[in-house]
Amino acid sequence: MFSDHITTYWNQFLGSIKESSSQPLDFSGSFHFGGKEDATSIAALVATGSKTSTGSLLWGYECENKPIPSIGEYNIITDSDDMPVCIIQTTTLSIIPFDEVGEQFAFDGGEGDRSLEGWREMYWEYIQSECERIQKIPTMKTPMVCEYFKVVYNEPFQQEFK
């Protein structure tokens, strides 16, 4: 299931929502962006609104038999120590070949120099690594799950003491 920190942070978020909101929230889980060494710096980009998009390899979801993200779902973003930083909600989703991802998506990814060229270089390394892991051959047409999200909760984690 979820760690105590994740459960506590989710409950902290739920407690901040006005009671008139009776709509159930689709909590998908928690994750960090990038490798462990980059997770804290990328989480800060998300929390400040510099990063509002991310891409992932469709084949990875298929290989692991996991559903792709869905519009409206919530995820807790964690840092390098797996501590909650903020909660995002997926707003837009599309599946696009790697070589058709556009400049705006790359800019909204918030990382590096925010250029399409920089994004492609960074993501090509990711694609090659993932394809090697799942034994697929990467091409410029490799399908990317391109996701936009918004930060819906950005309060500090409040440790509960027992």
PDB file of C-alpha atoms in Angstrom:
ATOM      1  CA  MET A   1       0.000   0.000   0.000  1.00  0.00           C
ATOM      2  CA  PHE A   2       1.201   3.537   0.680  1.00  0.00           C
ATOM      3  CA  SER A   3       3.800   4.684   3.182  1.00  0.00           C
ATOM      4  CA  ASP A   4       2.698   6.498   6.328  1.00  0.00           C
ATOM      5  CA  HIS A   5       4.079   9.770   4.908  1.00  0.00           C
ATOM      6  CA  ILE A   6       2.033   9.435   1.733  1.00  0.00           C
ATOM      7  CA  THR A   7      -1.165   8.524   3.587  1.00  0.00           C
ATOM      8  CA  THR A   8      -0.646  11.402   6.044  1.00  0.00           C
ATOM      9  CA  TYR A   9      -0.035  13.901   3.235  1.00  0.00           C
ATOM     10  CA  TRP A  10      -3.112  12.731   1.303  1.00  0.00           C
ATOM     11  CA  ASN A  11      -5.219  13.099   4.452  1.00  0.00           C
ATOM     12  CA  GLN A  12      -3.684  16.528   5.033  1.00  0.00           C
ATOM     13  CA  PHE A  13      -4.827  17.497   1.507  1.00  0.00           C
ATOM     14  CA  LEU A  14      -8.309  16.078   2.037  1.00  0.00           C
ATOM     15  CA  GLY A  15      -8.591  18.047   5.265  1.00  0.00           C
ATOM     16  CA  SER A  16      -7.830  21.262   3.380  1.00  0.00           C
ATOM     17  CA  ILE A  17     -10.730  20.805   0.940  1.00  0.00           C
ATOM     18  CA  LYS A  18     -13.998  22.559   1.671  1.00  0.00           C
ATOM     19  CA  GLU A  19     -16.566  20.188   3.086  1.00  0.00           C
ATOM     20  CA  SER A  20     -19.006  21.118   0.310  1.00  0.00           C
ATOM     21  CA  SER A  21     -16.838  19.120  -2.082  1.00  0.00           C
ATOM     22  CA  SER A  22     -18.561  15.734  -2.114  1.00  0.00           C
ATOM     23  CA  GLN A  23     -16.944  14.543  -5.332  1.00  0.00           C
ATOM     24  CA  PRO A  24     -14.661  11.533  -4.709  1.00  0.00           C
ATOM     25  CA  LEU A  25     -11.033  12.170  -5.613  1.00  0.00           C
ATOM     26  CA  ASP A  26      -9.119   9.700  -7.768  1.00  0.00           C
ATOM     27  CA  PHE A  27      -5.868   9.174  -5.827  1.00  0.00           C
ATOM     28  CA  SER A  28      -3.531   7.292  -8.103  1.00  0.00           C
ATOM     29  CA  GLY A  29      -0.401   7.129  -5.947  1.00  0.00           C
ATOM     30  CA  SER A  30       2.947   8.785  -5.484  1.00  0.00           C
ATOM     31  CA  PHE A  31       6.135   9.027  -7.495  1.00  0.00           C
ATOM     32  CA  HIS A  32       9.188  11.146  -8.111  1.00  0.00           C
ATOM     33  CA  PHE A  33      10.295  12.643 -11.406  1.00  0.00           C
ATOM     34  CA  GLY A  34      13.633  11.590 -12.876  1.00  0.00           C
ATOM     35  CA  GLY A  35      16.193   9.490 -11.058  1.00  0.00           C
ATOM     36  CA  LYS A  36      16.534   9.577  -7.277  1.00  0.00           C
ATOM     37  CA  GLU A  37      19.430  12.025  -7.563  1.00  0.00           C
ATOM     38  CA  ASP A  38      17.275  14.534  -9.499  1.00  0.00           C
ATOM     39  CA  ALA A  39      13.954  14.000  -7.719  1.00  0.00           C
ATOM     40  CA  THR A  40      14.268  16.879  -5.230  1.00  0.00           C
ATOM     41  CA  SER A  41      15.256  19.485  -7.824  1.00  0.00           C
ATOM     42  CA  ILE A  42      12.542  18.374 -10.259  1.00  0.00           C
ATOM     43  CA  ALA A  43       9.918  18.297  -7.482  1.00  0.00           C
ATOM     44  CA  ALA A  44      10.832  21.940  -6.773  1.00  0.00           C
ATOM     45  CA  LEU A  45      10.171  22.785 -10.448  1.00  0.00           C
ATOM     46  CA  VAL A  46       6.744  21.167 -10.132  1.00  0.00           C
ATOM     47  CA  ALA A  47       5.925  22.883  -6.823  1.00  0.00           C
ATOM     48  CA  THR A  48       6.800  26.338  -8.220  1.00  0.00           C
ATOM     49  CA  GLY A  49       4.832  25.777 -11.434  1.00  0.00           C
ATOM     50  CA  SER A  50       7.881  25.762 -13.726  1.00  0.00           C
ATOM     51  CA  LYS A  51       7.202  22.158 -14.709  1.00  0.00           C
ATOM     52  CA  THR A  52       3.638  21.448 -15.858  1.00  0.00           C
ATOM     53  CA  SER A  53       4.221  18.605 -18.323  1.00  0.00           C
ATOM     54  CA  THR A  54       5.959  15.265 -18.403  1.00  0.00           C
ATOM     55  CA  GLY A  55       6.484  12.480 -20.872  1.00  0.00           C
ATOM     56  CA  SER A  56       6.776   8.751 -20.407  1.00  0.00           C
ATOM     57  CA  LEU A  57       7.175   5.748 -22.634  1.00  0.00           C
ATOM     58  CA  LEU A  58       3.887   4.080 -23.630  1.00  0.00           C
ATOM     59  CA  TRP A  59       5.668   0.752 -24.040  1.00  0.00           C
ATOM     60  CA  GLY A  60       6.745   0.867 -20.393  1.00  0.00           C
ATOM     61  CA  TYR A  61       3.119   0.911 -19.249  1.00  0.00           C
ATOM     62  CA  GLU A  62       2.248  -1.874 -21.678  1.00  0.00           C
ATOM     63  CA  CYS A  63       5.211  -4.028 -20.665  1.00  0.00           C
ATOM     64  CA  GLU A  64       4.385  -3.683 -16.963  1.00  0.00           C
ATOM     65  CA  ASN A  65       0.649  -4.093 -17.617  1.00  0.00           C
ATOM     66  CA  LYS A  66      -0.041  -0.763 -15.876  1.00  0.00           C
ATOM     67  CA  PRO A  67      -2.710   1.735 -16.910  1.00  0.00           C
ATOM     68  CA  ILE A  68      -1.511   4.997 -18.389  1.00  0.00           C
ATOM     69  CA  PRO A  69      -2.342   8.118 -16.355  1.00  0.00           C
ATOM     70  CA  SER A  70      -5.896   9.388 -16.689  1.00  0.00           C
ATOM     71  CA  ILE A  71      -7.303  12.889 -16.781  1.00  0.00           C
ATOM     72  CA  GLY A  72      -8.438  13.970 -13.337  1.00  0.00           C
ATOM     73  CA  GLU A  73      -6.258  11.620 -11.302  1.00  0.00           C
ATOM     74  CA  TYR A  74      -4.187  12.894  -8.393  1.00  0.00           C
ATOM     75  CA  ASN A  75      -0.595  11.979  -7.557  1.00  0.00           C
ATOM     76  CA  ILE A  76       1.690  12.969  -4.726  1.00  0.00           C
ATOM     77  CA  ILE A  77       5.099  14.115  -5.952  1.00  0.00           C
ATOM     78  CA  THR A  78       7.991  13.115  -3.723  1.00  0.00           C
ATOM     79  CA  ASP A  79      11.594  14.234  -3.331  1.00  0.00           C
ATOM     80  CA  SER A  80      14.798  12.181  -3.296  1.00  0.00           C
ATOM     81  CA  ASP A  81      13.986  10.977   0.226  1.00  0.00           C
ATOM     82  CA  ASP A  82      10.459   9.867  -0.791  1.00  0.00           C
ATOM     83  CA  MET A  83       8.950  12.713   1.235  1.00  0.00           C
ATOM     84  CA  PRO A  84       5.798  14.421  -0.126  1.00  0.00           C
ATOM     85  CA  VAL A  85       6.339  17.794  -1.808  1.00  0.00           C
ATOM     86  CA  CYS A  86       3.015  18.548  -3.535  1.00  0.00           C
ATOM     87  CA  ILE A  87      -0.044  16.994  -5.150  1.00  0.00           C
ATOM     88  CA  ILE A  88      -0.731  17.246  -8.870  1.00  0.00           C
ATOM     89  CA  GLN A  89      -3.809  16.511 -10.956  1.00  0.00           C
ATOM     90  CA  THR A  90      -3.554  15.320 -14.552  1.00  0.00           C
ATOM     91  CA  THR A  91      -5.331  17.793 -16.860  1.00  0.00           C
ATOM     92  CA  THR A  92      -4.481  16.681 -20.406  1.00  0.00           C
ATOM     93  CA  LEU A  93      -3.118  13.509 -21.927  1.00  0.00           C
ATOM     94  CA  SER A  94      -2.066  12.484 -25.410  1.00  0.00           C
ATOM     95  CA  ILE A  95       0.037   9.794 -27.047  1.00  0.00           C
ATOM     96  CA  ILE A  96       2.460  11.263 -29.555  1.00  0.00           C
ATOM     97  CA  PRO A  97       5.463   9.841 -31.435  1.00  0.00           C
ATOM     98  CA  PHE A  98       8.723  11.098 -29.919  1.00  0.00           C
ATOM     99  CA  ASP A  99       9.661  13.119 -33.013  1.00  0.00           C
ATOM    100  CA  GLU A 100       6.286  14.921 -33.054  1.00  0.00           C
ATOM    101  CA  VAL A 101       6.466  16.329 -29.517  1.00  0.00           C
ATOM    102  CA  GLY A 102       6.399  20.109 -29.870  1.00  0.00           C
ATOM    103  CA  GLU A 103       8.276  23.092 -28.517  1.00  0.00           C
ATOM    104  CA  GLN A 104       5.548  24.136 -26.081  1.00  0.00           C
ATOM    105  CA  PHE A 105       5.460  20.727 -24.427  1.00  0.00           C
ATOM    106  CA  ALA A 106       9.253  20.780 -24.077  1.00  0.00           C
ATOM    107  CA  PHE A 107       9.143  24.285 -22.585  1.00  0.00           C
ATOM    108  CA  ASP A 108       6.366  23.298 -20.171  1.00  0.00           C
ATOM    109  CA  GLY A 109       8.518  20.354 -19.057  1.00  0.00           C
ATOM    110  CA  GLY A 110      10.507  22.976 -17.150  1.00  0.00           C
ATOM    111  CA  GLU A 111      13.845  21.172 -17.184  1.00  0.00           C
ATOM    112  CA  GLY A 112      17.210  22.146 -18.632  1.00  0.00           C
ATOM    113  CA  ASP A 113      17.134  25.097 -21.023  1.00  0.00           C
ATOM    114  CA  ARG A 114      13.472  24.318 -21.831  1.00  0.00           C
ATOM    115  CA  SER A 115      14.228  24.072 -25.556  1.00  0.00           C
ATOM    116  CA  LEU A 116      12.863  21.332 -27.808  1.00  0.00           C
ATOM    117  CA  GLU A 117      16.427  20.305 -28.659  1.00  0.00           C
ATOM    118  CA  GLY A 118      17.337  20.020 -24.957  1.00  0.00           C
ATOM    119  CA  TRP A 119      14.148  18.086 -24.235  1.00  0.00           C
ATOM    120  CA  ARG A 120      14.789  15.660 -27.086  1.00  0.00           C
ATOM    121  CA  GLU A 121      18.345  15.034 -25.958  1.00  0.00           C
ATOM    122  CA  MET A 122      17.282  14.394 -22.364  1.00  0.00           C
ATOM    123  CA  TYR A 123      14.296  12.217 -23.299  1.00  0.00           C
ATOM    124  CA  TRP A 124      16.195  10.246 -25.921  1.00  0.00           C
ATOM    125  CA  GLU A 125      18.524   9.040 -23.157  1.00  0.00           C
ATOM    126  CA  TYR A 126      15.452   8.093 -21.105  1.00  0.00           C
ATOM    127  CA  ILE A 127      13.857   6.291 -24.082  1.00  0.00           C
ATOM    128  CA  GLN A 128      17.016   4.333 -24.817  1.00  0.00           C
ATOM    129  CA  SER A 129      17.345   3.286 -21.188  1.00  0.00           C
ATOM    130  CA  GLU A 130      13.687   2.244 -20.899  1.00  0.00           C
ATOM    131  CA  CYS A 131      13.750   0.396 -24.232  1.00  0.00           C
ATOM    132  CA  GLU A 132      16.826  -1.511 -23.142  1.00  0.00           C
ATOM    133  CA  ARG A 133      15.081  -2.412 -19.872  1.00  0.00           C
ATOM    134  CA  ILE A 134      11.946  -3.722 -21.641  1.00  0.00           C
ATOM    135  CA  GLN A 135      13.792  -5.113 -24.665  1.00  0.00           C
ATOM    136  CA  LYS A 136      12.323  -2.822 -27.313  1.00  0.00           C
ATOM    137  CA  ILE A 137      14.129  -1.002 -30.089  1.00  0.00           C
ATOM    138  CA  PRO A 138      13.833   2.793 -29.794  1.00  0.00           C
ATOM    139  CA  THR A 139      12.971   4.810 -32.884  1.00  0.00           C
ATOM    140  CA  MET A 140      12.054   8.429 -33.538  1.00  0.00           C
ATOM    141  CA  LYS A 141       8.417   7.197 -33.669  1.00  0.00           C
ATOM    142  CA  THR A 142       8.520   5.677 -30.177  1.00  0.00           C
ATOM    143  CA  PRO A 143       5.119   6.473 -28.614  1.00  0.00           C
ATOM    144  CA  MET A 144       5.267   8.953 -25.740  1.00  0.00           C
ATOM    145  CA  VAL A 145       2.536   9.497 -23.158  1.00  0.00           C
ATOM    146  CA  CYS A 146       2.491  13.296 -22.941  1.00  0.00           C
ATOM    147  CA  GLU A 147       0.810  14.543 -19.811  1.00  0.00           C
ATOM    148  CA  TYR A 148      -0.061  17.994 -18.532  1.00  0.00           C
ATOM    149  CA  PHE A 149      -0.814  18.526 -14.863  1.00  0.00           C
ATOM    150  CA  LYS A 150      -1.489  21.260 -12.343  1.00  0.00           C
ATOM    151  CA  VAL A 151      -0.451  21.570  -8.723  1.00  0.00           C
ATOM    152  CA  VAL A 152      -3.554  21.355  -6.524  1.00  0.00           C
ATOM    153  CA  TYR A 153      -1.859  21.214  -3.125  1.00  0.00           C
ATOM    154  CA  ASN A 154       1.488  22.655  -2.186  1.00  0.00           C
ATOM    155  CA  GLU A 155       1.599  22.788   1.604  1.00  0.00           C
ATOM    156  CA  PRO A 156       4.526  21.466   3.641  1.00  0.00           C
ATOM    157  CA  PHE A 157       4.266  17.919   4.925  1.00  0.00           C
ATOM    158  CA  GLN A 158       3.154  17.957   8.574  1.00  0.00           C
ATOM    159  CA  GLN A 159       4.559  14.979  10.435  1.00  0.00           C
ATOM    160  CA  GLU A 160       2.104  13.443  12.858  1.00  0.00           C
ATOM    161  CA  PHE A 161       3.594  12.539  16.211  1.00  0.00           C
ATOM    162  CA  LYS A 162       2.230   9.667  18.234  1.00  0.00           C
TER     163      LYS A 162
END
